[in-house]
Structures are given as structure tokens and as C-alpha cells.
mmCIF file of C-alpha atoms and ligand atoms in Angstrom:
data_model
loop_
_atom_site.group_PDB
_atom_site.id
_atom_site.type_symbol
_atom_site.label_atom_id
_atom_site.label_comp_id
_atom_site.label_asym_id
_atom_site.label_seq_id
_atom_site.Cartn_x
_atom_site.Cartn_y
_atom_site.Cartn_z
ATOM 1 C CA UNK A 1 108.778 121.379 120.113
ATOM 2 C CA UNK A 2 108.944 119.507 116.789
ATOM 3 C CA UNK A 3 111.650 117.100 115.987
ATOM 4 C CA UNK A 4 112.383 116.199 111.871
ATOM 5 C CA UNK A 5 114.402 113.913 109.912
ATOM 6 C CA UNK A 6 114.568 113.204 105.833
ATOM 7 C CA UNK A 7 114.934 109.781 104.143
ATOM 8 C CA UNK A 8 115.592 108.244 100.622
ATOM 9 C CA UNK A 9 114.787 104.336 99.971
ATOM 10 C CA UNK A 10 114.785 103.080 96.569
ATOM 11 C CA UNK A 11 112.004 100.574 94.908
ATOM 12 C CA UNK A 12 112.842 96.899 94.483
ATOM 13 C CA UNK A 13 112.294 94.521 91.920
ATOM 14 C CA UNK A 14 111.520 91.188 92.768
ATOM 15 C CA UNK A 15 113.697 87.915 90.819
ATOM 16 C CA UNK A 16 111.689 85.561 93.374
ATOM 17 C CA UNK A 17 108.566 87.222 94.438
ATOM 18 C CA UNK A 18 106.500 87.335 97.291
ATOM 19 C CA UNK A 19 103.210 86.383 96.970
ATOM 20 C CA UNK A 20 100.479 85.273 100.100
ATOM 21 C CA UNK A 21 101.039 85.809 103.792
ATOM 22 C CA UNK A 22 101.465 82.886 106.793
ATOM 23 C CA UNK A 23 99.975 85.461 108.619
ATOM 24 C CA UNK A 24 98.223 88.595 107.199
ATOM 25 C CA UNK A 25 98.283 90.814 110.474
ATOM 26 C CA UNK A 26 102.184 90.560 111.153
ATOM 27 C CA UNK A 27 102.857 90.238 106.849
ATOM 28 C CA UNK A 28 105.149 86.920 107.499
ATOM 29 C CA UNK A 29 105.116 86.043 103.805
ATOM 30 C CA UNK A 30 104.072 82.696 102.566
ATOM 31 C CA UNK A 31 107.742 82.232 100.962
ATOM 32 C CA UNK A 32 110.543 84.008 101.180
ATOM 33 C CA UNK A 33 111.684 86.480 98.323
ATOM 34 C CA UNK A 34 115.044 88.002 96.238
ATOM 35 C CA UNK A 35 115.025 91.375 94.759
ATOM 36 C CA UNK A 36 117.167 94.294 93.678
ATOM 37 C CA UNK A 37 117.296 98.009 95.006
ATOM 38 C CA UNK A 38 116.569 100.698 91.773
ATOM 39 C CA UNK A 39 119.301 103.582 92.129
ATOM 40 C CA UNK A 40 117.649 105.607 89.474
ATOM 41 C CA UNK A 41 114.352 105.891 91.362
ATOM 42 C CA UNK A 42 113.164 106.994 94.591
ATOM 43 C CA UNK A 43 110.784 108.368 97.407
ATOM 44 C CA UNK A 44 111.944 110.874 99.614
ATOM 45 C CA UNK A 45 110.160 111.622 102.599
ATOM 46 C CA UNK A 46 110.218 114.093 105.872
ATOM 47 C CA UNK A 47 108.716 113.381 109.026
ATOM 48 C CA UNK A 48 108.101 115.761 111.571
ATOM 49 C CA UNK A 49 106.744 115.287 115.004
ATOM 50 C CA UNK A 50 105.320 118.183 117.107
ATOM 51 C CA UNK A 51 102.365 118.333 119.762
ATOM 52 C CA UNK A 52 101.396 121.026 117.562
ATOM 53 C CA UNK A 53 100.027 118.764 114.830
ATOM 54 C CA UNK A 54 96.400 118.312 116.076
ATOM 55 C CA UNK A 55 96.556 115.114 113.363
ATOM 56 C CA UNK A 56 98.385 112.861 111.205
ATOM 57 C CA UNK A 57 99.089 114.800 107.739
ATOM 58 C CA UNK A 58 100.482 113.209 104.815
ATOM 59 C CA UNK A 59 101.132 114.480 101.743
ATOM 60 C CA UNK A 60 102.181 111.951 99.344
ATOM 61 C CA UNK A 61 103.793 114.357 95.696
ATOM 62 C CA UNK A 62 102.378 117.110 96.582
ATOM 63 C CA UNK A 63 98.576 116.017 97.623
ATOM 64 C CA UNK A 64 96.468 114.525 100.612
ATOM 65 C CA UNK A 65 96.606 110.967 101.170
ATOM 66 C CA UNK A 66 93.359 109.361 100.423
ATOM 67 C CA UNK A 67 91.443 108.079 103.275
ATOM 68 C CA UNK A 68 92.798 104.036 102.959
ATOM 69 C CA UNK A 69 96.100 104.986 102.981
ATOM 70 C CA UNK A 70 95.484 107.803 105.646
ATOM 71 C CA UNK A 71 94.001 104.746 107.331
ATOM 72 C CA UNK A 72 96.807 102.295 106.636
ATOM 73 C CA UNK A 73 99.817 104.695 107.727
ATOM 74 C CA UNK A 74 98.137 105.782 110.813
ATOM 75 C CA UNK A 75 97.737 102.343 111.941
ATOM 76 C CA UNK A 76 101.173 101.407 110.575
ATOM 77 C CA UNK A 77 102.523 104.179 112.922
ATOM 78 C CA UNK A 78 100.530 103.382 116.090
ATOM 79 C CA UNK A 79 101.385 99.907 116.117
ATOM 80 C CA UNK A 80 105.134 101.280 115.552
ATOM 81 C CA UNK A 81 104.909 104.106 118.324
ATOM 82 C CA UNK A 82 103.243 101.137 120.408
ATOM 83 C CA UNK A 83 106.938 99.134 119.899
ATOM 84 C CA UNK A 84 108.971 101.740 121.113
ATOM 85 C CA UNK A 85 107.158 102.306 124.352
ATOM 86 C CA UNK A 86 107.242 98.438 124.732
ATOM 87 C CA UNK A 87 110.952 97.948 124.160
ATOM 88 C CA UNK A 88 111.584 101.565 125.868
ATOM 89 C CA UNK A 89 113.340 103.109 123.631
ATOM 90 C CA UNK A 90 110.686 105.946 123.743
ATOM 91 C CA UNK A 91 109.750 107.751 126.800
ATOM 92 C CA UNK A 92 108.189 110.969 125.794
ATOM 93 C CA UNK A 93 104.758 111.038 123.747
ATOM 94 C CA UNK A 94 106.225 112.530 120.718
ATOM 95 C CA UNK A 95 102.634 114.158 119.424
ATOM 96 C CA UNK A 96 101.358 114.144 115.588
ATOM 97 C CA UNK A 97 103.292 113.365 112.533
ATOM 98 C CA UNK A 98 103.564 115.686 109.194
ATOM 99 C CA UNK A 99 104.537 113.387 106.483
ATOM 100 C CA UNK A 100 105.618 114.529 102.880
ATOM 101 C CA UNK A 101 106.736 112.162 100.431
ATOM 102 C CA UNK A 102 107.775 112.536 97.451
ATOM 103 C CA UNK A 103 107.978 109.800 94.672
ATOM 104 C CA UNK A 104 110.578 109.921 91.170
ATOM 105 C CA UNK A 105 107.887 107.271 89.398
ATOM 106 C CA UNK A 106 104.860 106.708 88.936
ATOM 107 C CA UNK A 107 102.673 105.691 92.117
ATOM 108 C CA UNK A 108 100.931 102.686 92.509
ATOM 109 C CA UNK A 109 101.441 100.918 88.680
ATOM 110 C CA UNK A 110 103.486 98.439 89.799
ATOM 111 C CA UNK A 111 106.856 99.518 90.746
ATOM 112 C CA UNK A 112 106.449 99.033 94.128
ATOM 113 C CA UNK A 113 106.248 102.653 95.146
ATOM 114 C CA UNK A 114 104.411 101.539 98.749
ATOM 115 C CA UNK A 115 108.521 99.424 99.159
ATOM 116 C CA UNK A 116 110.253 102.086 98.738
ATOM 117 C CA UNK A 117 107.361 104.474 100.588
ATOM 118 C CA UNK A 118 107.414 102.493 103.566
ATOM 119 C CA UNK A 119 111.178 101.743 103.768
ATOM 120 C CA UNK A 120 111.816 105.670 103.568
ATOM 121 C CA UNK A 121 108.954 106.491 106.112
ATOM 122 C CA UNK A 122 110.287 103.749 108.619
ATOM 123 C CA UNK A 123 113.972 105.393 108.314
ATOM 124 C CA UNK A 124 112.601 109.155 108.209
ATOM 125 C CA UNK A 125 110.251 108.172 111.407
ATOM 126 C CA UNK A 126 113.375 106.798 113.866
ATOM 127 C CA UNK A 127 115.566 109.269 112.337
ATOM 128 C CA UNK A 128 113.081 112.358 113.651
ATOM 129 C CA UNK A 129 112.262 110.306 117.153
ATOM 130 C CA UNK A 130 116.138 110.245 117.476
ATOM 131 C CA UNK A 131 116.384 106.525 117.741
ATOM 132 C CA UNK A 132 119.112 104.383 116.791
ATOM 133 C CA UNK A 133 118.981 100.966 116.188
ATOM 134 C CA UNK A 134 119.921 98.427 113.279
ATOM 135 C CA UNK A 135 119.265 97.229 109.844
ATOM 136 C CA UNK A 136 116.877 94.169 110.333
ATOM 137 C CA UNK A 137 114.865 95.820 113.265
ATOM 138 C CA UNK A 138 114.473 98.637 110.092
ATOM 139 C CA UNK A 139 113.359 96.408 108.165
ATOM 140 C CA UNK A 140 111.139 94.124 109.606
ATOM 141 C CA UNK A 141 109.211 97.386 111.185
ATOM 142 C CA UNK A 142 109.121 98.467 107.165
ATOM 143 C CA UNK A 143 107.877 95.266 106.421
ATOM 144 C CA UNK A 144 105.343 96.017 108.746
ATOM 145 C CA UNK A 145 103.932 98.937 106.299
ATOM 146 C CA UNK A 146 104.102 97.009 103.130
ATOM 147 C CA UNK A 147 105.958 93.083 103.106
ATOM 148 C CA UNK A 148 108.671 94.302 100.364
ATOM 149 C CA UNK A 149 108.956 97.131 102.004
ATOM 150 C CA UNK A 150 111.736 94.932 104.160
ATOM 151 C CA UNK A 151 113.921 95.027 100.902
ATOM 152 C CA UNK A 152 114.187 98.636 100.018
ATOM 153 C CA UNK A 153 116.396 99.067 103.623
ATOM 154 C CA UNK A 154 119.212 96.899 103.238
ATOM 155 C CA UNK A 155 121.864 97.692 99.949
ATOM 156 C CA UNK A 156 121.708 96.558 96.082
ATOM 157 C CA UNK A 157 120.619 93.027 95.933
ATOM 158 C CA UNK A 158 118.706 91.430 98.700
ATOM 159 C CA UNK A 159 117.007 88.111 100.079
ATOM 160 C CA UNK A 160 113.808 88.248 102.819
ATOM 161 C CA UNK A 161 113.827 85.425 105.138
ATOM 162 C CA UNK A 162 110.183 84.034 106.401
ATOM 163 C CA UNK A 163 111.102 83.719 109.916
ATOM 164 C CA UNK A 164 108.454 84.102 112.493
ATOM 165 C CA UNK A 165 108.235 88.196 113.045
ATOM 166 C CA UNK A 166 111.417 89.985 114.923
ATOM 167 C CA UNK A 167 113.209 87.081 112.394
ATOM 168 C CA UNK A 168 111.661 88.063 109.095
ATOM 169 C CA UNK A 169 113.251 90.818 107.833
ATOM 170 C CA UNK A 170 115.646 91.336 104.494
ATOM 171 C CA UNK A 171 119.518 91.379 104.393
ATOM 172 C CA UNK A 172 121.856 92.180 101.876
ATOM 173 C CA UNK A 173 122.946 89.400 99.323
ATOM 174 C CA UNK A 174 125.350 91.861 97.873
ATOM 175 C CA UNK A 175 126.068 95.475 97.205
ATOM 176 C CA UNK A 176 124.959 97.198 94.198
ATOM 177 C CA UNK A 177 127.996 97.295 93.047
ATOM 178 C CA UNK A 178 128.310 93.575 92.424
ATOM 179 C CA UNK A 179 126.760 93.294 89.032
ATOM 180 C CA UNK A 180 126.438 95.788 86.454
ATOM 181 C CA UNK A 181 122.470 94.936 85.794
ATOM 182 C CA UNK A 182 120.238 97.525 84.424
ATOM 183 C CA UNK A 183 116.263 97.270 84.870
ATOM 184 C CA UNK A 184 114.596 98.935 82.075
ATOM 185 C CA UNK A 185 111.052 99.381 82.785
ATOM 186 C CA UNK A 186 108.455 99.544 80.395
ATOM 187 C CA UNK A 187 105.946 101.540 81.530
ATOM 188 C CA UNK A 188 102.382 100.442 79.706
ATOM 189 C CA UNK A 189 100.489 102.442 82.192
ATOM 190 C CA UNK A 190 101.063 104.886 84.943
ATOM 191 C CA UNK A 191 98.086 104.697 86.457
ATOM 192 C CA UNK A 192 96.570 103.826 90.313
ATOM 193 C CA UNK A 193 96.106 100.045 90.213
ATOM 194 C CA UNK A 194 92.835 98.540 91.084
ATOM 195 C CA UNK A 195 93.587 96.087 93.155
ATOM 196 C CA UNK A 196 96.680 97.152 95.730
ATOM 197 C CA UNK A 197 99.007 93.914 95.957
ATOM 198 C CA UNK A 198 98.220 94.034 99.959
ATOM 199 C CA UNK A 199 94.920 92.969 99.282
ATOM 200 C CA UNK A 200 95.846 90.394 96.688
ATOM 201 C CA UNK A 201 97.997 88.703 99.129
ATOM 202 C CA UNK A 202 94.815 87.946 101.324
ATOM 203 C CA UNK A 203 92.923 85.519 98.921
ATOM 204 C CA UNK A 204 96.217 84.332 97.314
ATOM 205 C CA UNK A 205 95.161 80.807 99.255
ATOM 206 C CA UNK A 206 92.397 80.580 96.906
ATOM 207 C CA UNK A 207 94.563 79.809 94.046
ATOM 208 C CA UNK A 208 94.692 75.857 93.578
ATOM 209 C CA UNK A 209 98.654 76.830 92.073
ATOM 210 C CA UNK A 210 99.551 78.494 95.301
ATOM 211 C CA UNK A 211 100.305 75.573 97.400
ATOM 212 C CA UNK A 212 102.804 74.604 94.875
ATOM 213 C CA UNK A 213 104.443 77.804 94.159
ATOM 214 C CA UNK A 214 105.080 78.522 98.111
ATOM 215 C CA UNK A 215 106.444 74.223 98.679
ATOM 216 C CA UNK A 216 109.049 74.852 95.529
ATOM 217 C CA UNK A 217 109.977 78.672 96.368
ATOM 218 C CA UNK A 218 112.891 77.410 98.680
ATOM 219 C CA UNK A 219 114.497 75.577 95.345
ATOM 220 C CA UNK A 220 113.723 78.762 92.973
ATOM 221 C CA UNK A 221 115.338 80.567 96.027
ATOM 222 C CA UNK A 222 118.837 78.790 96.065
ATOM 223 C CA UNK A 223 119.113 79.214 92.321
ATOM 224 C CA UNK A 224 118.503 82.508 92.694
ATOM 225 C CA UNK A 225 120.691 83.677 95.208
ATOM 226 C CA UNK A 226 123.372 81.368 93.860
ATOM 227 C CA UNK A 227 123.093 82.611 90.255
ATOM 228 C CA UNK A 228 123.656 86.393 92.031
ATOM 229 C CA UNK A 229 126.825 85.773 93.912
ATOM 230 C CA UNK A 230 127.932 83.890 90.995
ATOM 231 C CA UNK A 231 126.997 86.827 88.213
ATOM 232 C CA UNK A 232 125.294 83.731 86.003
ATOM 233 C CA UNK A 233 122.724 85.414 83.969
ATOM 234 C CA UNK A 234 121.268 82.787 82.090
ATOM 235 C CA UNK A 235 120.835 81.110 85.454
ATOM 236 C CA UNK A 236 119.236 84.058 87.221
ATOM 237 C CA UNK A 237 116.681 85.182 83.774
ATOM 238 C CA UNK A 238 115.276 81.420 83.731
ATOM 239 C CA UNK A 239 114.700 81.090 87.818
ATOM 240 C CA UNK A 240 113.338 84.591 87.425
ATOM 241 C CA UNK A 241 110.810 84.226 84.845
ATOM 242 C CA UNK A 242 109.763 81.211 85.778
ATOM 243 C CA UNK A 243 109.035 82.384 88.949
ATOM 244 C CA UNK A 244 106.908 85.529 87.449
ATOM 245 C CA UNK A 245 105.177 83.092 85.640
ATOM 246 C CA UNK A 246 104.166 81.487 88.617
ATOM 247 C CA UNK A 247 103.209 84.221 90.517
ATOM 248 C CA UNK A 248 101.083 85.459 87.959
ATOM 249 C CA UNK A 249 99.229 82.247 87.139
ATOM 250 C CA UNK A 250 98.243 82.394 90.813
ATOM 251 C CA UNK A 251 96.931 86.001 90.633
ATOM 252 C CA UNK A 252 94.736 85.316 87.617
ATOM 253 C CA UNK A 253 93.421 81.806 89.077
ATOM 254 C CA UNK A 254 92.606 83.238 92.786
ATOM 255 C CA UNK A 255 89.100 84.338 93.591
ATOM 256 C CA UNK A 256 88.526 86.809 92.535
ATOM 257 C CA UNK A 257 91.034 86.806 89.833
ATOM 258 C CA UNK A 258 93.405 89.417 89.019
ATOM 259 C CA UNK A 259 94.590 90.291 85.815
ATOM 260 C CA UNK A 260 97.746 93.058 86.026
ATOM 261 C CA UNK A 261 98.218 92.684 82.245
ATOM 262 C CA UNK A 262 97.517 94.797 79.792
ATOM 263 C CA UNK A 263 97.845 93.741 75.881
ATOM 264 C CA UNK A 264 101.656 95.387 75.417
ATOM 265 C CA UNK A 265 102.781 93.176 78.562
ATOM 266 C CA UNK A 266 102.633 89.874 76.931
ATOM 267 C CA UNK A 267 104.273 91.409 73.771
ATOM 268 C CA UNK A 268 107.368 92.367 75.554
ATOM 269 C CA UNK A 269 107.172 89.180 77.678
ATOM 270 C CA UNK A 270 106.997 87.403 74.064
ATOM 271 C CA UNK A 271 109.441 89.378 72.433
ATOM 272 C CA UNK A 272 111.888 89.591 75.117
ATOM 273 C CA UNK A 273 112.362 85.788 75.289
ATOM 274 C CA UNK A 274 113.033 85.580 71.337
ATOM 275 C CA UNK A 275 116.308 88.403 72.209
ATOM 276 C CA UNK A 276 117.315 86.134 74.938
ATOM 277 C CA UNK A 277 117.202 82.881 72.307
ATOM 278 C CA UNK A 278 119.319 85.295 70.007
ATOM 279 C CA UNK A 279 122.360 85.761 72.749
ATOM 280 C CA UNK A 280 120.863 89.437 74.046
ATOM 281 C CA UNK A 281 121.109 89.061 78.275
ATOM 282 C CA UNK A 282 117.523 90.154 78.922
ATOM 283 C CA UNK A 283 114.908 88.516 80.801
ATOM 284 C CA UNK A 284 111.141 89.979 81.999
ATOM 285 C CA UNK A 285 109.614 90.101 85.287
ATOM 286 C CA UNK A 286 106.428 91.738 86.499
ATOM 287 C CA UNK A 287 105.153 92.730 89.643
ATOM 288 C CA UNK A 288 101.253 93.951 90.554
ATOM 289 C CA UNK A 289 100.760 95.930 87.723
ATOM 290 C CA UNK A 290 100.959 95.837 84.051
ATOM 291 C CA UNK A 291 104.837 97.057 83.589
ATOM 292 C CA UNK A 292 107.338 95.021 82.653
ATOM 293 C CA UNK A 293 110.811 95.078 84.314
ATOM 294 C CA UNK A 294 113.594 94.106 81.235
ATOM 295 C CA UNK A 295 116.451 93.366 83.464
ATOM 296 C CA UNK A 296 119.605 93.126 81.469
ATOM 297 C CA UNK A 297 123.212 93.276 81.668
ATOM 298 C CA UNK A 298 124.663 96.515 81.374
ATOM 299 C CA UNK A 299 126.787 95.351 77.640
ATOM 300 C CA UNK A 300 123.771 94.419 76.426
ATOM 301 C CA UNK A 301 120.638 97.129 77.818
ATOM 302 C CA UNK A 302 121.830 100.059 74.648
ATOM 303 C CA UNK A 303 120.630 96.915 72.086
ATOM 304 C CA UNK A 304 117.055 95.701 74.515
ATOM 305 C CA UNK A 305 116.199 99.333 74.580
ATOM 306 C CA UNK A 306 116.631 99.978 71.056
ATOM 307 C CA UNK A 307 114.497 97.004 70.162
ATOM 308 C CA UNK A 308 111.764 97.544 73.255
ATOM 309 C CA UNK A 309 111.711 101.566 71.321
ATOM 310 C CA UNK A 310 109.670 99.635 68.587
ATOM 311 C CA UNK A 311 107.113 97.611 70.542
ATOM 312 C CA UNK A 312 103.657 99.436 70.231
ATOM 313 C CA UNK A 313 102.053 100.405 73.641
ATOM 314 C CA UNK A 314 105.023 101.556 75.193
ATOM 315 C CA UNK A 315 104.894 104.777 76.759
ATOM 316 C CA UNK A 316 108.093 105.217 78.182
ATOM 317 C CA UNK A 317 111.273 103.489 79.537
ATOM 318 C CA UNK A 318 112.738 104.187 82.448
ATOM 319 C CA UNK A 319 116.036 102.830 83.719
ATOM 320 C CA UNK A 320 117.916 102.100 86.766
ATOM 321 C CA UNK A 321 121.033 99.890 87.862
ATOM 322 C CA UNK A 322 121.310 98.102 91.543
ATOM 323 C CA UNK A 323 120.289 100.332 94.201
ATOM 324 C CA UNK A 324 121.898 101.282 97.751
ATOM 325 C CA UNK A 325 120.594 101.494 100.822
ATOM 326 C CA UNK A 326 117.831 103.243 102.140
ATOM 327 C CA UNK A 327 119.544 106.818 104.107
ATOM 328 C CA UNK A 328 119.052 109.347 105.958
ATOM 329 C CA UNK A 329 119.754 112.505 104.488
HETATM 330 O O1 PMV B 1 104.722 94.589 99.474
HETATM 331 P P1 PMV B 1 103.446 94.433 98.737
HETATM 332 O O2 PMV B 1 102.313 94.085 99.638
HETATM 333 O O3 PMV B 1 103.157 95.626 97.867
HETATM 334 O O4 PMV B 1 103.590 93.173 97.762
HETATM 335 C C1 PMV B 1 104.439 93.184 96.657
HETATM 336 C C2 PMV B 1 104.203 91.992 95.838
HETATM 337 C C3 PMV B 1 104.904 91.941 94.498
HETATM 338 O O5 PMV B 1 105.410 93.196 94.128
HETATM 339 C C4 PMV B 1 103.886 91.524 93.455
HETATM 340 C C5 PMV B 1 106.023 90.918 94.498
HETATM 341 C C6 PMV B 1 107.282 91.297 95.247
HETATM 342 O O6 PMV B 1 107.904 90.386 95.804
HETATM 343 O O7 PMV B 1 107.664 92.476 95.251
#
């Protein structure tokens, strides 16, 4: 007998990131973290149990998983399988999982496809095991899979608490439908990233700026989250940037370092602060790769994407607004 279900979870993009793990096993982040849900792009993925399966298959657009991320998801899914029986919500051994997923983007480059990968898998595999239960149990088992993960299940814009396991999970700050903002994504390159952010978070101790960035997240936190429910801009580019900055001087100063940018990424980091000082609501932010995220107001994104049309090294822009919830479909 094999039992399915189908989910959709959007990407995030961080305003405060997370960056370093209190504890690398369980992924309880060093700091806690804002982001936003990306309507206009998504993973889609099916999961289908059977005792017919004689072992895990995933497919991720359209080919075989390599063997680390074989590795990672099958150990993702034990440990999750292992939860159930604990808490008895599953009785029966529900045999081998096909997985297909299926991403809008591009994989791996920085717009945190494994968020929105693990955040639809986590939905897709209670949805096929027929088990109900709520939104921050969702999320902290997607956090689980990937730590940002936890913020691609709850709607539009939302906050990740530390907390100490069941209690770190993300909620939703507000709907997408708060704040017209549009994300337009410069993608500089759409390839596989050398370094996967999960590994980056292990030696982010060795970074003599870490420290510093985790003790003052809190502060960069409240602005943030205020600036949201309030809909102040200027408030929410400066926290946000700043707090890129940060994460990024940590990345290049931990051992060993890594460098995500690529030459175009510091011109539109340069050239997107001058529109700001001119009265255009834009401000950059980066994750793990070398794209940069333009998040603007929705008056002013026709004008940013006119002007980031003429920066050289840009090989496409994509663009979303706020994102909802990740669903079963
Ligand atoms: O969830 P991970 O392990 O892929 O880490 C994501 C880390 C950043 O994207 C760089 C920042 C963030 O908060 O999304």
C-alpha cells in the first residue's frame, strides 16, 4: 500500500540572518533570525511511502540526489520517523520514501533552495503519513533539515526564536500581505555553491567578529521586527544591511574563510546604497552565495530594476513579493 501527499513552501530571505549554531546536531542557531517568504518562487515536492520502495529515492528537478544530500535527507527522515514513534503518533512502519522535488530557481546559489526544500518535504512527509499536527512542531522538525528551513512554514514575514529545541521554531510576524515589498534578485551566478551554508555554520566560532555579531543580534532583532509591523523602510534597509555586513565579515574572517562574492556583488551592493542616498527605497542583502537580494518597495522596484538592467555581470533578475505559507496541495 503506498500513501502520497504534495507540498509547496516558498524560499526566504533573511533581514537578520542566521549565522553559527549553539548546538550543531539539533541546529539551535547561535541568534535568532527575521526573514520574508518569496511568493514568486518555489519547490514543490511529493512524497510517497510504500513497502514497495526497497530504498529512499529522491529526485530533486528531474535527477538523482547526489550521495551528501542522499545522505543528509535520509538521516533527516530517520531521526523524523524516530519522533513519531516516540510521541506515538505513528504506529505502523510506513516503508521507503519516493521523493520528487521540484525547484522554480536556481539550486544551491544562494537563495536558500535547501529552506524552502526542507519546509516543503517536512509538510509533503506528514501530509502522506496522514498526520496532523501544528505550525511550530512543522517547523522546528523543518528546521531540523536545514535551520531556515523553520521560516519557509509559517506566512509572509517571519521571526525564529533560539529557544532550546521543541521551543525554536519560526512564527509569523505578519502576513504577506502587510507590506507591498518586492525582492528583486540579481542573479550573478546560478551555479552549485562550494561551500553549503550548513557547513559554514560549523566553524562560524572561528571568526574573532562572531562573538559580537551573536551578543548584539537581539538589538538588530527589535529594530527589525519593529521597523516590519511599523512598514518603516529606512529603518528596516539600515538594520538589514548592516546586519549582512556583519554576517559576511564573519564568513570571510572564519577558518577557513569563505568568500560568496563574486566581482558584480559589491557593484550592486555599491550602487544600490547611492539609489537609497537619492530617495529610491532599496536596500541589499546577501545570503551564502554571490546573489544579491534588492528588496524594495513596490512604488519604487519599476525604477531599481531599470537601473540594476545596466550593471554589468548581471544575468538575470528575478522577482518576488512576500510569500505565504508553506501548503499542502
Ligand atoms: O539554513 P541554512 O543552513 O542553509 O543557513 C542559511 C544561512 C543564510 O542563508 C546565510 C542566512 C539566513 O538566515 O538565511
Amino acid at each position: 500500500m503506498s500513501k502520497s501527499a504534495t507540498a509547496i513552501a516558498h524560499p526566504n530571505i533573511a533581514f537578520i540572518k542566521y549565522w553559527g549554531n549553539r548546538d550543531d546536531m539539533m541546529r539551535l542557531p547561535a541568534n535568532g533570525s527575521i526573514s520574508m517568504n518569496l511568493e514568486a518562487l518555489y519547490t514543490r515536492t511529493t512524497v510517497t511511502f510504500s513497502t514497495d520502495i526497497p530504498d529512499t529515492v529522491i529526485k530533486i528537478n528531474g535527477k538523482s540526489a547526489d550521495s551528501s544530500t542522499k545522505f543528509r535527507i535520509d538521516n533527516w527522515l530517520d531521526d523524523l520517523i524516530c519522533y513519531l514513534y516516540q510521541k506515538k503518533r505513528l504506529k505502523d512502519a510506513p516503508g521507503n520514501a519516493e521523493i520528487i522535488s521540484e525547484n522554480s530557481f536556481p539550486t544551491g546559489a544562494g537563495i536558500a533552495s535547501s529552506a524552502s526544500a526542507f519546509a516543503a518535504l517536512t509538510l509533503a512527509v506528514f501530509g502522506a503519513l496522514g498526520i496532523e499536527t501544528d505550525e511550530a512542531d512543522l517547523s522546528c522538525r523543518a528546521r531540523h533539515g536545514s535551520g531556515s528551513a523553520c521560516r519557509s512554514i509559517p506566512e509572509g514575514f517571519c521571526e525564529w526564536v533560539t529557544g532550546s529545541n521543541e521551543d525554536s521554531y519560526a512564527y509569523s510576524l505578519a502576513p504577506a500581505s502587510h507590506w507591498d515589498l518586492v525582492d528583486l534578485i540579481a542573479v550573478i551566478s546560478g551555479k552549485h555553491k562550494k561551500v553549503v551554508s550548513s557547513k559554514g555554520h560549523w566553524t562560524a566560532d572561528t571568526s574573532p567578529f562572531q562573538e559580537q555579531r551573536v551578543y548584539t543580534a537581539p538589538q538588530r532583532i527589535a529594530v527589525c521586527r519593529q521597523a516590519i509591523l511599523e512598514k518603516d523602510f529606512n529603518a528596516l534597509a539600515e538594520v538589514s544591511e548592516k546586519d549582512m555586513l556583519m554576517m559576511h565579515s564573519v564568513m570571510m574572517t572564519q577558518d577557513p574563510p569563505l568568500f560568496y562574492w563574486e566581482g558584480p556583488t559589491i557593484r550592486v551592493i555599491k550602487a544600490v546604497r547611492e539609489w537609497r542616498k537619492e530617495g529610491l527605497e532599496c536596500f541589499a542583502t546577501i545570503d551564502a552565495g554571490p546573489n544579491v537580494h534588492v528588496i524594495c518597495t513596490g512604488r519604487s522596484a519599476p525604477a531599481v530594476r531599470e537601473r540594476m538592467e545596466k550593471i554589468s555581470g548581471i544575468r538575470e533578475i528575478l522577482s518576488s513579493g512576500p510569500g505565504g505559507k508553506a501548503h499542502l496541495v
